[in-house]
Amino acid sequence: VTPKGNLFLQHESQFRPWEHGFWLGTHYAAYGVGHNTELDLTLFNVSSPPSNNVTLGTGFKSAIPIPYLKGKYPKREFKITVGSEVLSSLEGQGAGNWSYSHLSGRVPVANTRLTAGVSYGTKDIFGVNTTCFIGAIEQPVTKKFNIFAVWFSGDEHFAGFLISGFSYQLPKNISLYTGFQIPNSSKNGKSGFVVELAKIF
């Protein structure tokens, strides 16, 4: 969650330069308001070929430490994350919602972060109304370099991928994430690369 008074900007590109090539961009901004919460603005589904489903999301995200576990196991960083966005189609397809929640924490010794939860989203960004499982694993290698894998279940919506890769902390509060996405089925979309750049101001 973006610290209070700070602005977080992130661009994500999913792309495939070979057979049946494509590019899909997601543009995300967040402002930290304190109390473990940020306000979000996200532009979804800007793409080539055109998705005909460009959507603006406005909402929030909160990452709430679990009081008992925080006191007893402070290094495990147990927390519940909840978020929701009101979706407004910019191409005349109405309004919708994306809401999600997950639990995360770190395991002893290896310091691996495990995440599990659930997501519900409407056709405005997912192509169909869908409820799915979210799972993730993140392993620190150095203070700046992590490896990770993220999975959304389901075999018909646009987010049904396993994405694995690495992140690296660059100077000036810039973060780089890069990976490769594998669809759960051909209905989810195509395999390809994923690159994110993010910065806190």
PDB file of C-alpha atoms in Angstrom:
ATOM      1  CA  VAL A   1       0.000   0.000   0.000  1.00  0.00           C
ATOM      2  CA  THR A   2       1.289   3.451  -0.925  1.00  0.00           C
ATOM      3  CA  PRO A   3       2.530   5.380   2.146  1.00  0.00           C
ATOM      4  CA  LYS A   4       0.433   8.339   3.324  1.00  0.00           C
ATOM      5  CA  GLY A   5       1.001  11.453   1.222  1.00  0.00           C
ATOM      6  CA  ASN A   6       2.851   9.603  -1.552  1.00  0.00           C
ATOM      7  CA  LEU A   7       1.864   8.975  -5.165  1.00  0.00           C
ATOM      8  CA  PHE A   8       2.488   5.577  -6.792  1.00  0.00           C
ATOM      9  CA  LEU A   9       2.492   5.186 -10.593  1.00  0.00           C
ATOM     10  CA  GLN A  10       2.759   1.885 -12.448  1.00  0.00           C
ATOM     11  CA  HIS A  11       2.623   0.779 -16.067  1.00  0.00           C
ATOM     12  CA  GLU A  12       2.206  -2.873 -17.071  1.00  0.00           C
ATOM     13  CA  SER A  13       2.627  -4.258 -20.580  1.00  0.00           C
ATOM     14  CA  GLN A  14       1.688  -7.776 -21.619  1.00  0.00           C
ATOM     15  CA  PHE A  15       2.958  -8.528 -25.112  1.00  0.00           C
ATOM     16  CA  ARG A  16       3.890 -11.178 -27.611  1.00  0.00           C
ATOM     17  CA  PRO A  17       6.063 -10.207 -30.613  1.00  0.00           C
ATOM     18  CA  TRP A  18       5.790 -13.534 -32.447  1.00  0.00           C
ATOM     19  CA  GLU A  19       2.857 -15.417 -34.069  1.00  0.00           C
ATOM     20  CA  HIS A  20      -0.554 -13.867 -33.228  1.00  0.00           C
ATOM     21  CA  GLY A  21       1.252 -10.966 -31.587  1.00  0.00           C
ATOM     22  CA  PHE A  22      -0.463  -8.522 -29.243  1.00  0.00           C
ATOM     23  CA  TRP A  23       0.106  -5.737 -26.725  1.00  0.00           C
ATOM     24  CA  LEU A  24      -2.075  -5.018 -23.677  1.00  0.00           C
ATOM     25  CA  GLY A  25      -1.409  -2.121 -21.311  1.00  0.00           C
ATOM     26  CA  THR A  26      -2.650  -1.423 -17.779  1.00  0.00           C
ATOM     27  CA  HIS A  27      -1.996   1.993 -16.224  1.00  0.00           C
ATOM     28  CA  TYR A  28      -2.304   2.372 -12.452  1.00  0.00           C
ATOM     29  CA  ALA A  29      -2.091   5.294 -10.028  1.00  0.00           C
ATOM     30  CA  ALA A  30      -2.524   5.268  -6.255  1.00  0.00           C
ATOM     31  CA  TYR A  31      -2.376   7.902  -3.516  1.00  0.00           C
ATOM     32  CA  GLY A  32      -1.694   6.949   0.091  1.00  0.00           C
ATOM     33  CA  VAL A  33      -4.260   8.291   2.564  1.00  0.00           C
ATOM     34  CA  GLY A  34      -3.002   6.583   5.716  1.00  0.00           C
ATOM     35  CA  HIS A  35      -4.648   3.892   7.857  1.00  0.00           C
ATOM     36  CA  ASN A  36      -3.053   1.199   5.636  1.00  0.00           C
ATOM     37  CA  THR A  37      -5.137   2.458   2.700  1.00  0.00           C
ATOM     38  CA  GLU A  38      -4.639   3.964  -0.748  1.00  0.00           C
ATOM     39  CA  LEU A  39      -7.046   5.410  -3.331  1.00  0.00           C
ATOM     40  CA  ASP A  40      -6.689   3.884  -6.808  1.00  0.00           C
ATOM     41  CA  LEU A  41      -7.286   4.883 -10.417  1.00  0.00           C
ATOM     42  CA  THR A  42      -6.699   2.225 -13.104  1.00  0.00           C
ATOM     43  CA  LEU A  43      -7.048   2.259 -16.894  1.00  0.00           C
ATOM     44  CA  PHE A  44      -7.624  -1.290 -18.182  1.00  0.00           C
ATOM     45  CA  ASN A  45      -7.542  -3.006 -21.585  1.00  0.00           C
ATOM     46  CA  VAL A  46      -5.744  -0.474 -23.775  1.00  0.00           C
ATOM     47  CA  SER A  47      -4.437  -2.830 -26.432  1.00  0.00           C
ATOM     48  CA  SER A  48      -3.404  -3.679 -29.954  1.00  0.00           C
ATOM     49  CA  PRO A  49      -5.378  -5.227 -31.593  1.00  0.00           C
ATOM     50  CA  PRO A  50      -8.080  -3.102 -29.889  1.00  0.00           C
ATOM     51  CA  SER A  51      -9.939  -4.814 -27.039  1.00  0.00           C
ATOM     52  CA  ASN A  52     -13.096  -2.702 -27.531  1.00  0.00           C
ATOM     53  CA  ASN A  53     -13.302  -2.937 -23.738  1.00  0.00           C
ATOM     54  CA  VAL A  54     -11.251   0.001 -22.379  1.00  0.00           C
ATOM     55  CA  THR A  55     -12.389   0.602 -18.799  1.00  0.00           C
ATOM     56  CA  LEU A  56     -11.567   3.063 -16.008  1.00  0.00           C
ATOM     57  CA  GLY A  57     -11.538   1.737 -12.436  1.00  0.00           C
ATOM     58  CA  THR A  58     -11.828   3.975  -9.348  1.00  0.00           C
ATOM     59  CA  GLY A  59     -11.513   2.554  -5.848  1.00  0.00           C
ATOM     60  CA  PHE A  60      -9.282   1.680  -2.900  1.00  0.00           C
ATOM     61  CA  LYS A  61      -6.963  -0.931  -1.453  1.00  0.00           C
ATOM     62  CA  SER A  62      -6.212  -1.606   2.239  1.00  0.00           C
ATOM     63  CA  ALA A  63      -3.586  -3.949   3.686  1.00  0.00           C
ATOM     64  CA  ILE A  64      -4.499  -4.524   7.312  1.00  0.00           C
ATOM     65  CA  PRO A  65      -2.063  -6.185   9.735  1.00  0.00           C
ATOM     66  CA  ILE A  66      -3.697  -8.902  11.858  1.00  0.00           C
ATOM     67  CA  PRO A  67      -3.303  -7.490  15.419  1.00  0.00           C
ATOM     68  CA  TYR A  68      -2.738 -10.734  17.355  1.00  0.00           C
ATOM     69  CA  LEU A  69      -0.358 -12.208  14.794  1.00  0.00           C
ATOM     70  CA  LYS A  70       1.450  -8.886  14.320  1.00  0.00           C
ATOM     71  CA  GLY A  71       2.181  -8.778  18.038  1.00  0.00           C
ATOM     72  CA  LYS A  72       3.204 -12.416  18.360  1.00  0.00           C
ATOM     73  CA  TYR A  73       5.012 -12.879  15.005  1.00  0.00           C
ATOM     74  CA  PRO A  74       6.077  -9.403  13.800  1.00  0.00           C
ATOM     75  CA  LYS A  75       8.577 -10.739  11.248  1.00  0.00           C
ATOM     76  CA  ARG A  76       5.927 -12.879   9.532  1.00  0.00           C
ATOM     77  CA  GLU A  77       4.037  -9.764   8.313  1.00  0.00           C
ATOM     78  CA  PHE A  78       0.597 -11.415   8.415  1.00  0.00           C
ATOM     79  CA  LYS A  79      -2.050  -9.173   6.859  1.00  0.00           C
ATOM     80  CA  ILE A  80      -5.408  -9.158   5.115  1.00  0.00           C
ATOM     81  CA  THR A  81      -5.674  -7.134   1.918  1.00  0.00           C
ATOM     82  CA  VAL A  82      -9.029  -5.947   0.585  1.00  0.00           C
ATOM     83  CA  GLY A  83      -9.723  -3.807  -2.455  1.00  0.00           C
ATOM     84  CA  SER A  84     -12.519  -2.749  -4.749  1.00  0.00           C
ATOM     85  CA  GLU A  85     -12.945  -0.628  -7.857  1.00  0.00           C
ATOM     86  CA  VAL A  86     -16.048   0.745  -9.544  1.00  0.00           C
ATOM     87  CA  LEU A  87     -15.601   0.085 -13.269  1.00  0.00           C
ATOM     88  CA  SER A  88     -16.781   2.531 -15.923  1.00  0.00           C
ATOM     89  CA  SER A  89     -16.575   1.443 -19.560  1.00  0.00           C
ATOM     90  CA  LEU A  90     -15.099   4.106 -21.840  1.00  0.00           C
ATOM     91  CA  GLU A  91     -16.607   2.342 -24.841  1.00  0.00           C
ATOM     92  CA  GLY A  92     -20.267   2.393 -23.903  1.00  0.00           C
ATOM     93  CA  GLN A  93     -20.504  -1.000 -22.218  1.00  0.00           C
ATOM     94  CA  GLY A  94     -21.847   0.176 -18.875  1.00  0.00           C
ATOM     95  CA  ALA A  95     -20.509  -0.138 -15.329  1.00  0.00           C
ATOM     96  CA  GLY A  96     -19.238  -2.960 -13.169  1.00  0.00           C
ATOM     97  CA  ASN A  97     -17.016  -3.874 -10.230  1.00  0.00           C
ATOM     98  CA  TRP A  98     -13.785  -5.608  -9.318  1.00  0.00           C
ATOM     99  CA  SER A  99     -13.377  -6.671  -5.668  1.00  0.00           C
ATOM    100  CA  TYR A 100     -10.768  -8.907  -4.073  1.00  0.00           C
ATOM    101  CA  SER A 101      -9.370 -10.029  -0.742  1.00  0.00           C
ATOM    102  CA  HIS A 102      -6.412 -12.161   0.270  1.00  0.00           C
ATOM    103  CA  LEU A 103      -4.355 -13.231   3.258  1.00  0.00           C
ATOM    104  CA  SER A 104      -0.557 -13.126   3.146  1.00  0.00           C
ATOM    105  CA  GLY A 105       2.400 -13.777   5.411  1.00  0.00           C
ATOM    106  CA  ARG A 106       6.028 -14.877   5.439  1.00  0.00           C
ATOM    107  CA  VAL A 107       7.288 -18.313   6.424  1.00  0.00           C
ATOM    108  CA  PRO A 108      10.175 -18.634   8.932  1.00  0.00           C
ATOM    109  CA  VAL A 109      13.830 -18.891   7.896  1.00  0.00           C
ATOM    110  CA  ALA A 110      13.356 -18.608   4.109  1.00  0.00           C
ATOM    111  CA  ASN A 111      11.210 -15.457   4.509  1.00  0.00           C
ATOM    112  CA  THR A 112       9.030 -16.572   1.579  1.00  0.00           C
ATOM    113  CA  ARG A 113       5.777 -14.620   1.239  1.00  0.00           C
ATOM    114  CA  LEU A 114       2.683 -16.733   0.524  1.00  0.00           C
ATOM    115  CA  THR A 115      -0.620 -15.189  -0.601  1.00  0.00           C
ATOM    116  CA  ALA A 116      -4.058 -16.750  -1.103  1.00  0.00           C
ATOM    117  CA  GLY A 117      -7.463 -15.197  -1.659  1.00  0.00           C
ATOM    118  CA  VAL A 118     -10.411 -14.605  -3.950  1.00  0.00           C
ATOM    119  CA  SER A 119     -11.297 -12.152  -6.714  1.00  0.00           C
ATOM    120  CA  TYR A 120     -14.648 -11.207  -8.248  1.00  0.00           C
ATOM    121  CA  GLY A 121     -14.809  -9.092 -11.398  1.00  0.00           C
ATOM    122  CA  THR A 122     -17.308  -8.210 -14.093  1.00  0.00           C
ATOM    123  CA  LYS A 123     -17.018  -8.383 -17.862  1.00  0.00           C
ATOM    124  CA  ASP A 124     -15.806  -4.778 -18.010  1.00  0.00           C
ATOM    125  CA  ILE A 125     -12.225  -5.970 -17.485  1.00  0.00           C
ATOM    126  CA  PHE A 126     -12.413  -9.773 -17.402  1.00  0.00           C
ATOM    127  CA  GLY A 127     -14.541 -10.351 -20.514  1.00  0.00           C
ATOM    128  CA  VAL A 128     -17.054 -12.340 -18.442  1.00  0.00           C
ATOM    129  CA  ASN A 129     -18.359 -12.065 -14.873  1.00  0.00           C
ATOM    130  CA  THR A 130     -16.036 -14.299 -12.885  1.00  0.00           C
ATOM    131  CA  THR A 131     -15.028 -15.405  -9.391  1.00  0.00           C
ATOM    132  CA  CYS A 132     -11.582 -16.936  -9.085  1.00  0.00           C
ATOM    133  CA  PHE A 133      -8.825 -17.961  -6.685  1.00  0.00           C
ATOM    134  CA  ILE A 134      -5.694 -15.817  -6.320  1.00  0.00           C
ATOM    135  CA  GLY A 135      -2.434 -17.458  -5.298  1.00  0.00           C
ATOM    136  CA  ALA A 136       1.108 -16.070  -5.149  1.00  0.00           C
ATOM    137  CA  ILE A 137       4.577 -16.869  -3.865  1.00  0.00           C
ATOM    138  CA  GLU A 138       7.465 -14.409  -3.551  1.00  0.00           C
ATOM    139  CA  GLN A 139      10.996 -15.348  -2.575  1.00  0.00           C
ATOM    140  CA  PRO A 140      13.575 -12.709  -1.622  1.00  0.00           C
ATOM    141  CA  VAL A 141      17.026 -13.478  -3.042  1.00  0.00           C
ATOM    142  CA  THR A 142      18.795 -10.236  -2.130  1.00  0.00           C
ATOM    143  CA  LYS A 143      17.584  -6.918  -0.681  1.00  0.00           C
ATOM    144  CA  LYS A 144      16.787  -5.753  -4.215  1.00  0.00           C
ATOM    145  CA  PHE A 145      16.063  -8.966  -6.169  1.00  0.00           C
ATOM    146  CA  ASN A 146      13.027 -11.253  -5.715  1.00  0.00           C
ATOM    147  CA  ILE A 147      11.545 -14.111  -7.720  1.00  0.00           C
ATOM    148  CA  PHE A 148       7.781 -14.677  -7.798  1.00  0.00           C
ATOM    149  CA  ALA A 149       4.822 -16.533  -9.277  1.00  0.00           C
ATOM    150  CA  VAL A 150       1.195 -15.334  -9.384  1.00  0.00           C
ATOM    151  CA  TRP A 151      -1.866 -17.354 -10.461  1.00  0.00           C
ATOM    152  CA  PHE A 152      -5.521 -16.505 -11.126  1.00  0.00           C
ATOM    153  CA  SER A 153      -7.696 -19.610 -11.526  1.00  0.00           C
ATOM    154  CA  GLY A 154     -10.385 -20.052 -14.190  1.00  0.00           C
ATOM    155  CA  ASP A 155     -10.370 -20.979 -17.851  1.00  0.00           C
ATOM    156  CA  GLU A 156     -12.559 -18.383 -19.564  1.00  0.00           C
ATOM    157  CA  HIS A 157     -11.680 -14.892 -18.285  1.00  0.00           C
ATOM    158  CA  PHE A 158      -8.904 -12.522 -19.379  1.00  0.00           C
ATOM    159  CA  ALA A 159      -6.855 -12.800 -16.148  1.00  0.00           C
ATOM    160  CA  GLY A 160      -6.596 -16.623 -16.011  1.00  0.00           C
ATOM    161  CA  PHE A 161      -2.809 -16.904 -16.151  1.00  0.00           C
ATOM    162  CA  LEU A 162       0.200 -18.199 -14.284  1.00  0.00           C
ATOM    163  CA  ILE A 163       2.846 -15.475 -14.360  1.00  0.00           C
ATOM    164  CA  SER A 164       6.347 -16.162 -13.058  1.00  0.00           C
ATOM    165  CA  GLY A 165       9.387 -13.920 -13.107  1.00  0.00           C
ATOM    166  CA  PHE A 166      11.476 -11.570 -10.984  1.00  0.00           C
ATOM    167  CA  SER A 167      11.485  -8.080  -9.539  1.00  0.00           C
ATOM    168  CA  TYR A 168      14.392  -5.708  -9.050  1.00  0.00           C
ATOM    169  CA  GLN A 169      14.564  -2.488  -7.055  1.00  0.00           C
ATOM    170  CA  LEU A 170      16.196   0.228  -9.160  1.00  0.00           C
ATOM    171  CA  PRO A 171      17.498   3.590  -7.875  1.00  0.00           C
ATOM    172  CA  LYS A 172      15.155   6.521  -7.182  1.00  0.00           C
ATOM    173  CA  ASN A 173      12.270   4.371  -5.879  1.00  0.00           C
ATOM    174  CA  ILE A 174      11.769   2.678  -9.259  1.00  0.00           C
ATOM    175  CA  SER A 175      10.794  -1.007  -9.336  1.00  0.00           C
ATOM    176  CA  LEU A 176      11.053  -3.356 -12.325  1.00  0.00           C
ATOM    177  CA  TYR A 177       8.958  -6.535 -12.633  1.00  0.00           C
ATOM    178  CA  THR A 178       9.349  -8.882 -15.564  1.00  0.00           C
ATOM    179  CA  GLY A 179       7.971 -12.343 -16.243  1.00  0.00           C
ATOM    180  CA  PHE A 180       6.250 -14.730 -18.625  1.00  0.00           C
ATOM    181  CA  GLN A 181       2.529 -15.536 -18.645  1.00  0.00           C
ATOM    182  CA  ILE A 182       1.018 -18.948 -19.392  1.00  0.00           C
ATOM    183  CA  PRO A 183      -2.786 -19.079 -19.920  1.00  0.00           C
ATOM    184  CA  ASN A 184      -4.894 -21.649 -18.072  1.00  0.00           C
ATOM    185  CA  SER A 185      -6.569 -22.404 -21.422  1.00  0.00           C
ATOM    186  CA  SER A 186      -6.780 -20.927 -24.916  1.00  0.00           C
ATOM    187  CA  LYS A 187      -9.942 -19.077 -23.818  1.00  0.00           C
ATOM    188  CA  ASN A 188      -7.929 -16.965 -21.364  1.00  0.00           C
ATOM    189  CA  GLY A 189      -5.646 -15.467 -23.982  1.00  0.00           C
ATOM    190  CA  LYS A 190      -2.111 -16.011 -25.261  1.00  0.00           C
ATOM    191  CA  SER A 191       1.258 -16.659 -23.686  1.00  0.00           C
ATOM    192  CA  GLY A 192       3.695 -13.771 -23.683  1.00  0.00           C
ATOM    193  CA  PHE A 193       5.932 -11.480 -21.683  1.00  0.00           C
ATOM    194  CA  VAL A 194       4.889  -9.199 -18.827  1.00  0.00           C
ATOM    195  CA  VAL A 195       6.867  -6.066 -17.879  1.00  0.00           C
ATOM    196  CA  GLU A 196       5.983  -3.556 -15.148  1.00  0.00           C
ATOM    197  CA  LEU A 197       7.675  -0.319 -14.165  1.00  0.00           C
ATOM    198  CA  ALA A 198       6.609   1.440 -10.961  1.00  0.00           C
ATOM    199  CA  LYS A 199       7.721   4.491  -9.014  1.00  0.00           C
ATOM    200  CA  ILE A 200       6.809   6.113  -5.705  1.00  0.00           C
ATOM    201  CA  PHE A 201       6.877   9.924  -5.567  1.00  0.00           C
TER     202      PHE A 201
END
